[in-house]
PDB file of C-alpha atoms in Angstrom:
ATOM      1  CA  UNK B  90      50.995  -7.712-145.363  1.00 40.00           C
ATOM      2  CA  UNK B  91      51.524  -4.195-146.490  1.00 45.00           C
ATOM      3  CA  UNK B  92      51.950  -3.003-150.260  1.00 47.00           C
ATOM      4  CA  UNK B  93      55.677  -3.121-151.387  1.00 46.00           C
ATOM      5  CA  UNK B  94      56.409  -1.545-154.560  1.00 51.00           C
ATOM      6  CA  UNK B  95      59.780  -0.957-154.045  1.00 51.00           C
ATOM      7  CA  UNK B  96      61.283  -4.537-154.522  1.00 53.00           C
ATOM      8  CA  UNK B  97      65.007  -3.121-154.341  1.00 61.00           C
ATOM      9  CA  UNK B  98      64.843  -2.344-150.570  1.00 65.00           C
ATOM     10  CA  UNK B  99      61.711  -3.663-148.885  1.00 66.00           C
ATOM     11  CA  UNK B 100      60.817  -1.299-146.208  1.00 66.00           C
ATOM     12  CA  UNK B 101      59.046  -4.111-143.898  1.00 69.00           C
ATOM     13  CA  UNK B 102      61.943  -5.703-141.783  1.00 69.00           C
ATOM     14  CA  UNK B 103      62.609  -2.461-141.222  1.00 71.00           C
ATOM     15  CA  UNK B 104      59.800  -0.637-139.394  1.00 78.00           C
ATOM     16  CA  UNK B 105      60.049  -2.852-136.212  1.00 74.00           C
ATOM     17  CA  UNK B 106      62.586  -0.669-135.020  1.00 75.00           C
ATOM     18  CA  UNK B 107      61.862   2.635-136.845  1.00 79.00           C
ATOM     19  CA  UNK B 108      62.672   6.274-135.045  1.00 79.00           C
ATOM     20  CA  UNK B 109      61.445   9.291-136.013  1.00 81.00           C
ATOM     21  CA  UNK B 110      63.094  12.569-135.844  1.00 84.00           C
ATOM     22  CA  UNK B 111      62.033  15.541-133.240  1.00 85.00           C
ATOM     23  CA  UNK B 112      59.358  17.472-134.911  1.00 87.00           C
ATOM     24  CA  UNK B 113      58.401  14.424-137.189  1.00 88.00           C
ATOM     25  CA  UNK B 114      54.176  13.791-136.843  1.00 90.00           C
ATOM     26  CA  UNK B 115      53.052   9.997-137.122  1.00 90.00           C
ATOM     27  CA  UNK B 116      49.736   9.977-139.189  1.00 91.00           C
ATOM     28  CA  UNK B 117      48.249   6.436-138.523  1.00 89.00           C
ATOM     29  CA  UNK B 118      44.827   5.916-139.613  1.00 89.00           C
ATOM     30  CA  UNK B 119      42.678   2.853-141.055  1.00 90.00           C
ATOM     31  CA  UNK B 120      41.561   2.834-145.081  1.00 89.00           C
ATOM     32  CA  UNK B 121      39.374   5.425-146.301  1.00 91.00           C
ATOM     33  CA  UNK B 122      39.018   7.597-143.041  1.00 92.00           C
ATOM     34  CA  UNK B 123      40.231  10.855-144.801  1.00 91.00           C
ATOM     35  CA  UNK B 124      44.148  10.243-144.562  1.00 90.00           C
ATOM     36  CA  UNK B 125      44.414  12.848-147.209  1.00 89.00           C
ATOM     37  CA  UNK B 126      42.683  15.684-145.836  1.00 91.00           C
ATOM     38  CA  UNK B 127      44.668  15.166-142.577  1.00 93.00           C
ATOM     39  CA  UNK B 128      47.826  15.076-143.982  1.00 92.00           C
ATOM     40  CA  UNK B 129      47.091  18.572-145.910  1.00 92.00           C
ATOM     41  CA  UNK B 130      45.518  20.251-142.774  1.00 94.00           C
ATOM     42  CA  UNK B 131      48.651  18.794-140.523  1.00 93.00           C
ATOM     43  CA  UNK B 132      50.982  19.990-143.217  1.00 91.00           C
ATOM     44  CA  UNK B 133      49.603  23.228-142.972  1.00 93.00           C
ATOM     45  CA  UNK B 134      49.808  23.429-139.301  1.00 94.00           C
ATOM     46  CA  UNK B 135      53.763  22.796-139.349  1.00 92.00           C
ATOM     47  CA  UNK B 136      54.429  25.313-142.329  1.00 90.00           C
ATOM     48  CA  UNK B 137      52.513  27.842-140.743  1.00 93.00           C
ATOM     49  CA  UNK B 138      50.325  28.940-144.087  1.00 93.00           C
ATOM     50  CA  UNK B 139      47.622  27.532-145.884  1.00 93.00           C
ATOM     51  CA  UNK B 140      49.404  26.143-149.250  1.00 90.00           C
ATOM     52  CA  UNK B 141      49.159  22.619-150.197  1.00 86.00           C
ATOM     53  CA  UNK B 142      52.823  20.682-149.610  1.00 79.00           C
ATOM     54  CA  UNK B 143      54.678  20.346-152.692  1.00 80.00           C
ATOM     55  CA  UNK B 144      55.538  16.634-152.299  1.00 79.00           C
ATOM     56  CA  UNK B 145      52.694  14.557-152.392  1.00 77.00           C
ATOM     57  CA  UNK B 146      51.441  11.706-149.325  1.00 80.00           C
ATOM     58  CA  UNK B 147      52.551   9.080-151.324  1.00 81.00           C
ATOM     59  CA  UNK B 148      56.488   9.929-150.609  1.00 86.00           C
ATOM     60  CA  UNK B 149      55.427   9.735-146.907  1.00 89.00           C
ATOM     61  CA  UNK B 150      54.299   6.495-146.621  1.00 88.00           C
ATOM     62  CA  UNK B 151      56.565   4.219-144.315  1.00 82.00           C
ATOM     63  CA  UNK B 152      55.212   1.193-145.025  1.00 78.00           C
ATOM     64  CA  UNK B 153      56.040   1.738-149.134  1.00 81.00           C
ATOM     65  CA  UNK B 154      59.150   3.219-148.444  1.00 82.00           C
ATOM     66  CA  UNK B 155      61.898   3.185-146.306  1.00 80.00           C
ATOM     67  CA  UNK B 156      62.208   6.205-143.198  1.00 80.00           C
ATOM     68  CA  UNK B 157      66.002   7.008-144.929  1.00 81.00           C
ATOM     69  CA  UNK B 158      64.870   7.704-148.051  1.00 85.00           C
ATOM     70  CA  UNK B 159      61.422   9.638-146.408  1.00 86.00           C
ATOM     71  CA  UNK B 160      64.351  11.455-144.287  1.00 84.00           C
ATOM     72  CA  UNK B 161      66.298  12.085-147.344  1.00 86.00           C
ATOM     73  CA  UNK B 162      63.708  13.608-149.540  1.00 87.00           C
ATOM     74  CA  UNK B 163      61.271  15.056-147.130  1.00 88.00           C
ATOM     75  CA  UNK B 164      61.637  18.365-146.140  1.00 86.00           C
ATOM     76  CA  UNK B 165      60.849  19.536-142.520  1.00 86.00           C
ATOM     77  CA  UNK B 166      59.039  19.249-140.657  1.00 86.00           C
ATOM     78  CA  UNK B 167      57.469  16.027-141.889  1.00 90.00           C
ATOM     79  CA  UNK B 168      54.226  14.237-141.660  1.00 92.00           C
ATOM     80  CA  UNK B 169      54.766  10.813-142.026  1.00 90.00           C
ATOM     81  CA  UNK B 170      51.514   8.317-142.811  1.00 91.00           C
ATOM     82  CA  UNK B 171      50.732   5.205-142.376  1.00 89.00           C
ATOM     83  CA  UNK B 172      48.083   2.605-143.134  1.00 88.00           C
ATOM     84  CA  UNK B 173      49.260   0.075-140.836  1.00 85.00           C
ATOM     85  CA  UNK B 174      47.643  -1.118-137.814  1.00 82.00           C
ATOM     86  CA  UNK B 175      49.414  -1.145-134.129  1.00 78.00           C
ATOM     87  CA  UNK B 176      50.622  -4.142-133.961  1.00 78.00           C
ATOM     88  CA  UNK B 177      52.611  -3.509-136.935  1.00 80.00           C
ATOM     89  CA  UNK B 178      53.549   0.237-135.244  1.00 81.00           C
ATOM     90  CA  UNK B 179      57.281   0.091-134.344  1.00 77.00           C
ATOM     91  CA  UNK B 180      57.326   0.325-130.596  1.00 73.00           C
ATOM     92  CA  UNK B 181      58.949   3.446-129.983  1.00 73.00           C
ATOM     93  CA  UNK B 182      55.834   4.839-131.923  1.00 72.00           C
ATOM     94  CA  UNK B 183      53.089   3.583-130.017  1.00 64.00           C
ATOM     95  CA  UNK B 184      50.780   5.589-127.302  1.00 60.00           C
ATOM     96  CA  UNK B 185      51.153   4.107-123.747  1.00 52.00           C
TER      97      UNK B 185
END
């Protein structure tokens, strides 16, 4: 089961069915595989300059937090990370 440390609104029953805006990127990758290094390279990509984002990965993370409050604090365009595996991918999210 995924981390929760938001006990007020648990993100989980959630994520099954989980959209993403146009734009948004889906970072998915395993445990210590260089997560962090992606999502500064990616984030540089959509800005368009080489500056580190101002918000920090953490605030991405779906499966800690819920997408609204990622959509509501996020700025565009977002990369949004995730630890989880595929089954636990919502399945609008998944490659075919």
């Amino acid at each position: 089961m995924p981390l929760v440390t938001n006990r007020e609104k648990d993100p989980i029953p959630d994520i099954k069915s989980m959209t993403m805006d146009e734009g948004d990127v889906l970072l998915c990758s395993p445990v210590k595989t260089g997560q962090n290094w992606n999502f500064e390279i990616i984030s540089m990509l959509l800005q368009g300059k080489a500056e580190y984002q101002s918000i920090g990965k953490v605030l991405t993370w779906f499966d800690v937090r819920p997408l609204s409050e990622i959509h509501e604090q996020v700025p565009r365009p977002r990369v949004i990370c995730t630890h989880l595996g595929l089954s636990w991918l919502p399945t609008s999210l998944r490659f075919r």
